[in-house]
PDB file of N, CA and C in Angstrom:
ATOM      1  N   UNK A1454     -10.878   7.282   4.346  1.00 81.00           N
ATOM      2  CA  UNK A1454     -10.183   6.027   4.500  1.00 81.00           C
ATOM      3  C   UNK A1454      -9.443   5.692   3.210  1.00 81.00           C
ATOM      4  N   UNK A1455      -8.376   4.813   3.179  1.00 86.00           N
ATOM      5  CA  UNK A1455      -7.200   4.505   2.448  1.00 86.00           C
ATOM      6  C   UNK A1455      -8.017   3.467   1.543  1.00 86.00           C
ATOM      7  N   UNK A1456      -8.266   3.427   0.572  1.00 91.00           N
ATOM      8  CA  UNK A1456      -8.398   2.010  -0.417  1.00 91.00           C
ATOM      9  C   UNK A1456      -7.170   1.257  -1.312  1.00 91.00           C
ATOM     10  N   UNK A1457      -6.665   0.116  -0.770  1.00 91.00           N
ATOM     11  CA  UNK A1457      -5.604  -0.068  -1.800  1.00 91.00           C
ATOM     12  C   UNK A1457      -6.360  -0.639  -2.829  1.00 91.00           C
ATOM     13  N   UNK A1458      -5.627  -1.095  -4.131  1.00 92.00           N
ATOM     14  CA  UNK A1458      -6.144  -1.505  -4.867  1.00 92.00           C
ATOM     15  C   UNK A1458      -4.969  -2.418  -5.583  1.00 92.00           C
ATOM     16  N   UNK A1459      -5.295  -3.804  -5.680  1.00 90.00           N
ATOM     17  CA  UNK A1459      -4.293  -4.515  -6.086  1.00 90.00           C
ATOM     18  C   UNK A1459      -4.748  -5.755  -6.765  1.00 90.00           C
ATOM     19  N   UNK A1460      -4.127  -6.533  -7.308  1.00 86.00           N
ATOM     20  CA  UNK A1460      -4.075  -7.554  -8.252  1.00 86.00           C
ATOM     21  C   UNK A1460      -4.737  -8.696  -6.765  1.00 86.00           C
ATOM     22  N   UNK A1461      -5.560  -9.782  -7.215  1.00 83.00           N
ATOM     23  CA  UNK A1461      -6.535 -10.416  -6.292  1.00 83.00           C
ATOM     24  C   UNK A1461      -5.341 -11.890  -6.158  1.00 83.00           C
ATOM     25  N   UNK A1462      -5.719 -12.248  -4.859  1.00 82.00           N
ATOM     26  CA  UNK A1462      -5.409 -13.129  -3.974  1.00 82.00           C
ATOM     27  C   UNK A1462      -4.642 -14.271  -5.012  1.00 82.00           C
ATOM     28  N   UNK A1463      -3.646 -14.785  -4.415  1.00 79.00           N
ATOM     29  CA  UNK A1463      -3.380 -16.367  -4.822  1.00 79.00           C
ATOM     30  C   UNK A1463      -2.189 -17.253  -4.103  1.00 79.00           C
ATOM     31  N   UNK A1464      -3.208 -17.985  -3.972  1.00 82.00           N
ATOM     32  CA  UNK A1464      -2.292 -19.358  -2.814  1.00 82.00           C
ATOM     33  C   UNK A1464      -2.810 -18.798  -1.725  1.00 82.00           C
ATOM     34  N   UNK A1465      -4.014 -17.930  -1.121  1.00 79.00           N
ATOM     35  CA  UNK A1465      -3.658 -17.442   0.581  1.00 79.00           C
ATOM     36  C   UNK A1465      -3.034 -16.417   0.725  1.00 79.00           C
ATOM     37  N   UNK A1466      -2.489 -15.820  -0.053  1.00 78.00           N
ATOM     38  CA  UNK A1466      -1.532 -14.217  -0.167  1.00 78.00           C
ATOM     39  C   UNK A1466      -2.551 -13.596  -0.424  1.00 78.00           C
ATOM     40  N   UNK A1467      -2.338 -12.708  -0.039  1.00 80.00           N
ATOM     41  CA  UNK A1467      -2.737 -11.367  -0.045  1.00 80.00           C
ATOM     42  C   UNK A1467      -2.854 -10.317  -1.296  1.00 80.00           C
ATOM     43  N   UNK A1468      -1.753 -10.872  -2.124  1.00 79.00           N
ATOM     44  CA  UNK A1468      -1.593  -9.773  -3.491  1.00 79.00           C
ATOM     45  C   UNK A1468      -0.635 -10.991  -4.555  1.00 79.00           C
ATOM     46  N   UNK A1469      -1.145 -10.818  -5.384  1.00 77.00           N
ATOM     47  CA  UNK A1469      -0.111 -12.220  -6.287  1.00 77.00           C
ATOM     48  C   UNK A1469       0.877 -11.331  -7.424  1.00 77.00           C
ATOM     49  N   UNK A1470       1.412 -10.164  -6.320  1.00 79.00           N
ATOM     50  CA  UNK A1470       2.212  -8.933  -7.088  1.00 79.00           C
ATOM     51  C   UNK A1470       3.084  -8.693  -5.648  1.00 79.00           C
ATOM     52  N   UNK A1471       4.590  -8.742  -5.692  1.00 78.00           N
ATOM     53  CA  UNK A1471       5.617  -8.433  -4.641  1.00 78.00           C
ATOM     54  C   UNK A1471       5.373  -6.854  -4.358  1.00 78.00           C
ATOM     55  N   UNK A1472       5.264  -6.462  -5.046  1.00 82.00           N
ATOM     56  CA  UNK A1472       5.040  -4.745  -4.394  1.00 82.00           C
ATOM     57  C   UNK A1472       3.769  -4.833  -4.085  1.00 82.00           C
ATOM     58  N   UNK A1473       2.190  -5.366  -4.699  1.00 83.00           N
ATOM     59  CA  UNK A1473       1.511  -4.918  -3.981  1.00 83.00           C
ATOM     60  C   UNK A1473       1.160  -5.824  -2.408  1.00 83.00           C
ATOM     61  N   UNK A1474       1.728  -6.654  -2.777  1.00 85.00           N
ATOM     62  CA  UNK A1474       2.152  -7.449  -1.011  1.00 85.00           C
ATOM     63  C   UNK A1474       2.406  -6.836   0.512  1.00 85.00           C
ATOM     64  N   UNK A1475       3.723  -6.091  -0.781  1.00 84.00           N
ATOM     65  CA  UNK A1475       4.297  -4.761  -0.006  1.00 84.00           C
ATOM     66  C   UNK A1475       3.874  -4.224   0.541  1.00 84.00           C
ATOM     67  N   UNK A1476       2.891  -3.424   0.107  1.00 86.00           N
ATOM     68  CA  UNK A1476       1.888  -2.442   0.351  1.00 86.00           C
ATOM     69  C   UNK A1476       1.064  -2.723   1.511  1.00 86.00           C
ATOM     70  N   UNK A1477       0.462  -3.496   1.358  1.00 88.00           N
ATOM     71  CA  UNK A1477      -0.389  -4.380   2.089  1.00 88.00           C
ATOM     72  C   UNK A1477       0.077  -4.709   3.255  1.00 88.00           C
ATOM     73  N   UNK A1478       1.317  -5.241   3.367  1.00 86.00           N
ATOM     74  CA  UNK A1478       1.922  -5.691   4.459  1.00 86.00           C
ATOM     75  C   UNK A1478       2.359  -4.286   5.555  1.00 86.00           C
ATOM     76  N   UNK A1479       2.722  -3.714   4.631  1.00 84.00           N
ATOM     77  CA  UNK A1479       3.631  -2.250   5.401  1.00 84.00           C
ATOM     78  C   UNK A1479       1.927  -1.737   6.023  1.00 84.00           C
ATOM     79  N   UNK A1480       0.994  -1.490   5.755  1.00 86.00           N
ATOM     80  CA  UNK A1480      -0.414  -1.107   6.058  1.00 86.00           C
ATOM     81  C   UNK A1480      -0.438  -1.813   7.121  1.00 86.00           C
ATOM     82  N   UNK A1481      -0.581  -2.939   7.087  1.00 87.00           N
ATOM     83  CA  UNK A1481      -1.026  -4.134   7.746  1.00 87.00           C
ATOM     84  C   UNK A1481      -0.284  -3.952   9.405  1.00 87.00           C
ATOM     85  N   UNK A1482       1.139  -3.415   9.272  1.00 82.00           N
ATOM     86  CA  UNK A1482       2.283  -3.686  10.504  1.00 82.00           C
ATOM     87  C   UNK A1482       1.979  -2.041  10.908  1.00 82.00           C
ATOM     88  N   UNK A1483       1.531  -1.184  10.478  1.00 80.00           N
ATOM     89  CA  UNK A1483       1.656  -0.005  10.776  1.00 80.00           C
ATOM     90  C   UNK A1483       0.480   0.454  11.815  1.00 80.00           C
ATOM     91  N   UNK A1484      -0.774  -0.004  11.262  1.00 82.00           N
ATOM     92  CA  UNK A1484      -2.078  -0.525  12.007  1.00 82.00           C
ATOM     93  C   UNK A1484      -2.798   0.983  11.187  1.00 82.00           C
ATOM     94  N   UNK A1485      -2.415   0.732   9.835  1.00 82.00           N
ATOM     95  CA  UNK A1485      -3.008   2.468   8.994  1.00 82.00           C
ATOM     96  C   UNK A1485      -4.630   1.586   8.880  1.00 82.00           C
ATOM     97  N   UNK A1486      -5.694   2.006   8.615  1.00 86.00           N
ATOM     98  CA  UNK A1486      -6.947   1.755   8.455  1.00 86.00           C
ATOM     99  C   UNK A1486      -6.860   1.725   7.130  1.00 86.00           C
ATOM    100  N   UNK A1487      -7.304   0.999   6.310  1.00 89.00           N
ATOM    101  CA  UNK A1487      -7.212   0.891   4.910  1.00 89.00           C
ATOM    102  C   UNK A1487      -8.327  -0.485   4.531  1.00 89.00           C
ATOM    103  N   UNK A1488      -8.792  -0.145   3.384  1.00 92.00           N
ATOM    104  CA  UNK A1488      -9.974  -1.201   2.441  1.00 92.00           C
ATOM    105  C   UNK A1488      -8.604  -1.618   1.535  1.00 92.00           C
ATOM    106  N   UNK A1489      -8.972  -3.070   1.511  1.00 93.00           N
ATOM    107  CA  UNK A1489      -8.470  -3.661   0.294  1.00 93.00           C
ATOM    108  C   UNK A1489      -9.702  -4.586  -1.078  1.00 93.00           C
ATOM    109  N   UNK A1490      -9.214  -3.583  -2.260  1.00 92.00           N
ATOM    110  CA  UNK A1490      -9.826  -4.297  -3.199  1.00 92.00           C
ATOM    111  C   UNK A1490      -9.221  -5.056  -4.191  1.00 92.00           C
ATOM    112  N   UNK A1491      -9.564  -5.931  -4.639  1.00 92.00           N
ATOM    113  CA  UNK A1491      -8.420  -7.097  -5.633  1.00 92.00           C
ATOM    114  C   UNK A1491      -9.746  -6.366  -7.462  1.00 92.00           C
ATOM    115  N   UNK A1492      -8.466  -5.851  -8.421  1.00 91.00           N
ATOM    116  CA  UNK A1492      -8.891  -5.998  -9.053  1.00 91.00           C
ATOM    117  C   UNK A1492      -7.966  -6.974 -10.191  1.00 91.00           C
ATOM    118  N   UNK A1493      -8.488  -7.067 -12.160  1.00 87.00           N
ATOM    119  CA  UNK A1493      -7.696  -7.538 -12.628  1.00 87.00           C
ATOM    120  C   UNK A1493      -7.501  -6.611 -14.101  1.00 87.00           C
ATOM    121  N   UNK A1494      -8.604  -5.508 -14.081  1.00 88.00           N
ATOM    122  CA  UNK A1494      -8.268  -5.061 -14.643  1.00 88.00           C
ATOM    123  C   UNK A1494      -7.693  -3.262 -14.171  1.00 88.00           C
ATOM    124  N   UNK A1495      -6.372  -2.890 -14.841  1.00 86.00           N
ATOM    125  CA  UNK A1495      -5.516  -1.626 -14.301  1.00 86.00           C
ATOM    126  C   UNK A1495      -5.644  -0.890 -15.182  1.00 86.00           C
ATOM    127  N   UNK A1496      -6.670  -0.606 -16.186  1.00 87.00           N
ATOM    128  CA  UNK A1496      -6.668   0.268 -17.047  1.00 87.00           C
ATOM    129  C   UNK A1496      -6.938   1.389 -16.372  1.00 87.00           C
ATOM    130  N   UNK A1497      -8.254   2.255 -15.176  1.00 83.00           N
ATOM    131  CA  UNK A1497      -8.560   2.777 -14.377  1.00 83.00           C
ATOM    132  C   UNK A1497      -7.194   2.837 -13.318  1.00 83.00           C
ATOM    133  N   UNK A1498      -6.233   2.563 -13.403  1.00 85.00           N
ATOM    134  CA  UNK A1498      -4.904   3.083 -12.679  1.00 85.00           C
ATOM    135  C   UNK A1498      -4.090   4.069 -12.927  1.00 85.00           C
ATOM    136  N   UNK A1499      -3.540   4.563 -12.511  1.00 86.00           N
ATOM    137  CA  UNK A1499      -2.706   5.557 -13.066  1.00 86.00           C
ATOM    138  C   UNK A1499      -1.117   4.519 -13.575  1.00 86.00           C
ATOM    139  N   UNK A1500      -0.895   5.494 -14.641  1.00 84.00           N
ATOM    140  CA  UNK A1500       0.082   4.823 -15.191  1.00 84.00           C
ATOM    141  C   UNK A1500      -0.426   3.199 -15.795  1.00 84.00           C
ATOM    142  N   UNK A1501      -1.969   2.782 -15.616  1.00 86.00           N
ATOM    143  CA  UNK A1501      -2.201   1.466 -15.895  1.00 86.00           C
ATOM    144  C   UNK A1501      -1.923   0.290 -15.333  1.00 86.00           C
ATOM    145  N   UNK A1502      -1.100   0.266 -13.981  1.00 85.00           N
ATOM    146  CA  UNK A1502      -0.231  -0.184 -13.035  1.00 85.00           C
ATOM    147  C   UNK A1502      -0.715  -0.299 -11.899  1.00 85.00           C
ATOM    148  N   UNK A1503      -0.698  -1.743 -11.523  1.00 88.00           N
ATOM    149  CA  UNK A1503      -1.382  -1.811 -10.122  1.00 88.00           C
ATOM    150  C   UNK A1503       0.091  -2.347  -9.048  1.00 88.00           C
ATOM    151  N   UNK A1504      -0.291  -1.621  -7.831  1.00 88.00           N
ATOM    152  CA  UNK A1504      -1.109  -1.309  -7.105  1.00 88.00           C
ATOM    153  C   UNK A1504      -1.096   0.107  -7.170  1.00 88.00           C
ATOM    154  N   UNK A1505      -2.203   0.533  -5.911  1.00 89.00           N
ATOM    155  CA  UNK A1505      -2.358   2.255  -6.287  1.00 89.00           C
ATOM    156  C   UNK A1505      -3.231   2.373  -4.777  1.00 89.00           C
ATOM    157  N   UNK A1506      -3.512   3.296  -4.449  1.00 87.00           N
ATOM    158  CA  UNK A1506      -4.338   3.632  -3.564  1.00 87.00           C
ATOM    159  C   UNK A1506      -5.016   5.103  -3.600  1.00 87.00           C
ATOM    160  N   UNK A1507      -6.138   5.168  -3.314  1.00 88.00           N
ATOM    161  CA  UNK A1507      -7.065   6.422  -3.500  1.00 88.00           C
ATOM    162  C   UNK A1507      -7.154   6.751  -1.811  1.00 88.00           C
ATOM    163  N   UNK A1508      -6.808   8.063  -1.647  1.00 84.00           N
ATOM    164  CA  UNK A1508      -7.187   8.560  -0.203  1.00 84.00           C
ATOM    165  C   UNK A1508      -7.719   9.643  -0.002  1.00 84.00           C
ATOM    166  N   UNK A1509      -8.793   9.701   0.609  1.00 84.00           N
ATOM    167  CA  UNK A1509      -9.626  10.931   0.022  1.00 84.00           C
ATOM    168  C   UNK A1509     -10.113  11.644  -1.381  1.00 84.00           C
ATOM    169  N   UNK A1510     -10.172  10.678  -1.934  1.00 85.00           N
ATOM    170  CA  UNK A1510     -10.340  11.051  -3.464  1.00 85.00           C
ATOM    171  C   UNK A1510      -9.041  11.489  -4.061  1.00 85.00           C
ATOM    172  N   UNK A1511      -7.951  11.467  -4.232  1.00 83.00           N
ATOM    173  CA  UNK A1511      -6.744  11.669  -4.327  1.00 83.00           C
ATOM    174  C   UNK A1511      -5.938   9.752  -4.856  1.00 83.00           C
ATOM    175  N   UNK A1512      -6.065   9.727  -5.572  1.00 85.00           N
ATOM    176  CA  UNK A1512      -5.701   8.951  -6.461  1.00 85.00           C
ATOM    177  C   UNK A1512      -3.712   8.535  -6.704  1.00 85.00           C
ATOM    178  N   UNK A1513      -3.146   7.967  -5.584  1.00 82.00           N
ATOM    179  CA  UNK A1513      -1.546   7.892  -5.905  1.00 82.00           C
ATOM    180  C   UNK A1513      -1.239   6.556  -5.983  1.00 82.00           C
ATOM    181  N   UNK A1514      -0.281   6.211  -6.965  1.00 81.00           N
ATOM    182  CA  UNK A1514       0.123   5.556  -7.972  1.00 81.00           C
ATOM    183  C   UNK A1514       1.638   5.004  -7.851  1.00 81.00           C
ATOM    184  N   UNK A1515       1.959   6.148  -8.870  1.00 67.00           N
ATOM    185  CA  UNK A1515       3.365   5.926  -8.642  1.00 67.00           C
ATOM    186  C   UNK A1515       4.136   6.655  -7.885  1.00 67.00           C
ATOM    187  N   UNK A1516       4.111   7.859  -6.747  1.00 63.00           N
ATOM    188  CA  UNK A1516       4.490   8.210  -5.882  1.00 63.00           C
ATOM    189  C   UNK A1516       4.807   7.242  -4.881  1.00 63.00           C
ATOM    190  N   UNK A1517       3.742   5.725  -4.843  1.00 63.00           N
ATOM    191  CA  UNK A1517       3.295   4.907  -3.741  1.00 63.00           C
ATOM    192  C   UNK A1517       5.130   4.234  -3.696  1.00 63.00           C
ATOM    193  N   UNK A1518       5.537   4.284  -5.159  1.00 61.00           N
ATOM    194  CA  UNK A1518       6.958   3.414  -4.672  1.00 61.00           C
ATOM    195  C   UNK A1518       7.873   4.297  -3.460  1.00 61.00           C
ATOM    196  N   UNK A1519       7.801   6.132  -3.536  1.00 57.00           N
ATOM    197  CA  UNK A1519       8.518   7.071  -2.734  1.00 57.00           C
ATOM    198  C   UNK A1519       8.385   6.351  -1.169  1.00 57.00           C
ATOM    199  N   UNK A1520       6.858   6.378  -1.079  1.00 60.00           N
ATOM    200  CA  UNK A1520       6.192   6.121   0.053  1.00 60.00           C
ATOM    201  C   UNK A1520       7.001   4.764   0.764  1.00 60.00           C
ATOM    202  N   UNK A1521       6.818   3.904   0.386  1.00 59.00           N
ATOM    203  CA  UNK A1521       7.463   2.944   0.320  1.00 59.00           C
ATOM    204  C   UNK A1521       9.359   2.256   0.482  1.00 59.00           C
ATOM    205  N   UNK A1522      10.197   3.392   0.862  1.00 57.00           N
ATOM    206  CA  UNK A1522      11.215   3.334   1.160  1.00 57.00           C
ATOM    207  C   UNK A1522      11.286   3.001   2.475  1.00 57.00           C
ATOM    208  N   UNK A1523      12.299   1.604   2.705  1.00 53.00           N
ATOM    209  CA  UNK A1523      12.893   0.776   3.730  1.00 53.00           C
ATOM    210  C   UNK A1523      12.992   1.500   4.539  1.00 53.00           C
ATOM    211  N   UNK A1524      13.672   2.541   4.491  1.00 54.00           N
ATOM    212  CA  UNK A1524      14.140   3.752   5.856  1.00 54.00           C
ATOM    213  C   UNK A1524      13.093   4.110   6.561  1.00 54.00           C
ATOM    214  N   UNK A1525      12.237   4.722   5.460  1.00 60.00           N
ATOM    215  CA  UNK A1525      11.575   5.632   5.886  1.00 60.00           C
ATOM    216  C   UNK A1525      10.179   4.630   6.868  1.00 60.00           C
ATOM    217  N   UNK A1526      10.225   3.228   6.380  1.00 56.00           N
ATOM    218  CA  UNK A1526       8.853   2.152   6.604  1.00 56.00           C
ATOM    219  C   UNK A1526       9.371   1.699   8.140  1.00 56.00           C
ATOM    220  N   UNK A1527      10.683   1.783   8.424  1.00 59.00           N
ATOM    221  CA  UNK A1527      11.207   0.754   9.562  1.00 59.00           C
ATOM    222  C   UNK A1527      10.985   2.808  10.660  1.00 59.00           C
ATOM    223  N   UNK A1528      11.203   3.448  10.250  1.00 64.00           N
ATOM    224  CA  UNK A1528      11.107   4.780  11.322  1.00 64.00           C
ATOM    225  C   UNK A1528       9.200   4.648  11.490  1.00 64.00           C
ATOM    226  N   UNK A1529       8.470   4.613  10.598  1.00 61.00           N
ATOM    227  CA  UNK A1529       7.425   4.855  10.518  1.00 61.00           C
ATOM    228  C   UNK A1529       6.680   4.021  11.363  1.00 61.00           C
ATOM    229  N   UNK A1530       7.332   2.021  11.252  1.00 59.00           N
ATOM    230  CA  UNK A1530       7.068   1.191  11.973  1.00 59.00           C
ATOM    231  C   UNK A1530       7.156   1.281  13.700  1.00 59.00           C
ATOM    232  N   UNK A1531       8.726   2.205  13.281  1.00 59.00           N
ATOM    233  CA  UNK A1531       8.653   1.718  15.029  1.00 59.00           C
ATOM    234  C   UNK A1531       8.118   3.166  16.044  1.00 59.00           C
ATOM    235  N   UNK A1532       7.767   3.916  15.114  1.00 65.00           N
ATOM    236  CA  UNK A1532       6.980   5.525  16.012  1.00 65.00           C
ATOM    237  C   UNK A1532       5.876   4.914  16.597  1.00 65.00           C
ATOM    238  N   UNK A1533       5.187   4.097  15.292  1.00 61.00           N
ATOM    239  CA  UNK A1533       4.100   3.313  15.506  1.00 61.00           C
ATOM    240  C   UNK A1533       3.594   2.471  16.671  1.00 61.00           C
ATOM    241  N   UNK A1534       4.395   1.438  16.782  1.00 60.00           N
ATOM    242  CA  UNK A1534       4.706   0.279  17.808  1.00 60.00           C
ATOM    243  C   UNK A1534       5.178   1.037  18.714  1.00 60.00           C
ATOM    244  N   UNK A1535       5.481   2.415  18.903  1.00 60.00           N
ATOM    245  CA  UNK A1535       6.249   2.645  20.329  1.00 60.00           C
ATOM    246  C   UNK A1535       5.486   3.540  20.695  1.00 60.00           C
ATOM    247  N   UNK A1536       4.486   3.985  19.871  1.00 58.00           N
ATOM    248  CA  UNK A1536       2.982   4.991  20.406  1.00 58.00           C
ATOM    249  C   UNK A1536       3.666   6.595  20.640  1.00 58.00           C
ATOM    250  N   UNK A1537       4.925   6.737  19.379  1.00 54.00           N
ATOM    251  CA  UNK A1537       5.519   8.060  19.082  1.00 54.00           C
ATOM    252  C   UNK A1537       5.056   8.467  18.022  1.00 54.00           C
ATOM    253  N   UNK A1538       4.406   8.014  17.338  1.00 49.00           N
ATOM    254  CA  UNK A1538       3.850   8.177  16.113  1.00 49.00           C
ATOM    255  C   UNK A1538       2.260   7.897  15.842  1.00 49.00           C
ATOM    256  N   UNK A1539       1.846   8.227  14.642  1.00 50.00           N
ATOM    257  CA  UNK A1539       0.331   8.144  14.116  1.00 50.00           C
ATOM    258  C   UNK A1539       0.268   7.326  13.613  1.00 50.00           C
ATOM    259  N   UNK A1540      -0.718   6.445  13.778  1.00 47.00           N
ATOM    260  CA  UNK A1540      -0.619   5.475  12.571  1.00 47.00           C
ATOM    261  C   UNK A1540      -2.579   5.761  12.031  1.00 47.00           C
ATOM    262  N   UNK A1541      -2.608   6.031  10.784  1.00 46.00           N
ATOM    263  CA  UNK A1541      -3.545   6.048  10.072  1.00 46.00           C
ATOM    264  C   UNK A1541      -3.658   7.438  10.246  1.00 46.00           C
TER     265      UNK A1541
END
């Protein structure tokens, strides 16, 4: 299973960081299975930089911004929602 790992809650949000929101959200619409943990300290990050996610012991970071392209999130979304695709 997917663990994100991101900067902890504020106001009712989810991530008090626009990318790791991101993250979260794109997970969230995709229906991927994923743990969310709020930390505050990113020293244990790669690059020192949160957010990040560990999957299978596999530790990605800054690849996560690749992952994360509009194109590629709205194809991914709608394979998803249209039961052409995997989600998780």
């Amino acid at each position: 299973m997917i663990t994100l790992y991101s900067y902890p809650e504020l106001f009712g949000v989810a991530d008090n960081n626009d990318y790791g929101l991101k993250v979260f959200a794109f997970f969230k619409l995709t229906g991927v299975s994923f743990t969310h943990e709020h930390i505050l300290d990113a020293s244990a990050a790669p690059r020192g930089q949160l957010p990040y996610i560990v999957d299978d012991g596999r530790t990605i970071g800054e690849r996560l911004r690749n992952i994360m392209q509009p194109k590629r999130n709205l194809r991914m979304l709608w394979e998803c929602k249209s039961g052409s695709g995997r989600a998780g």
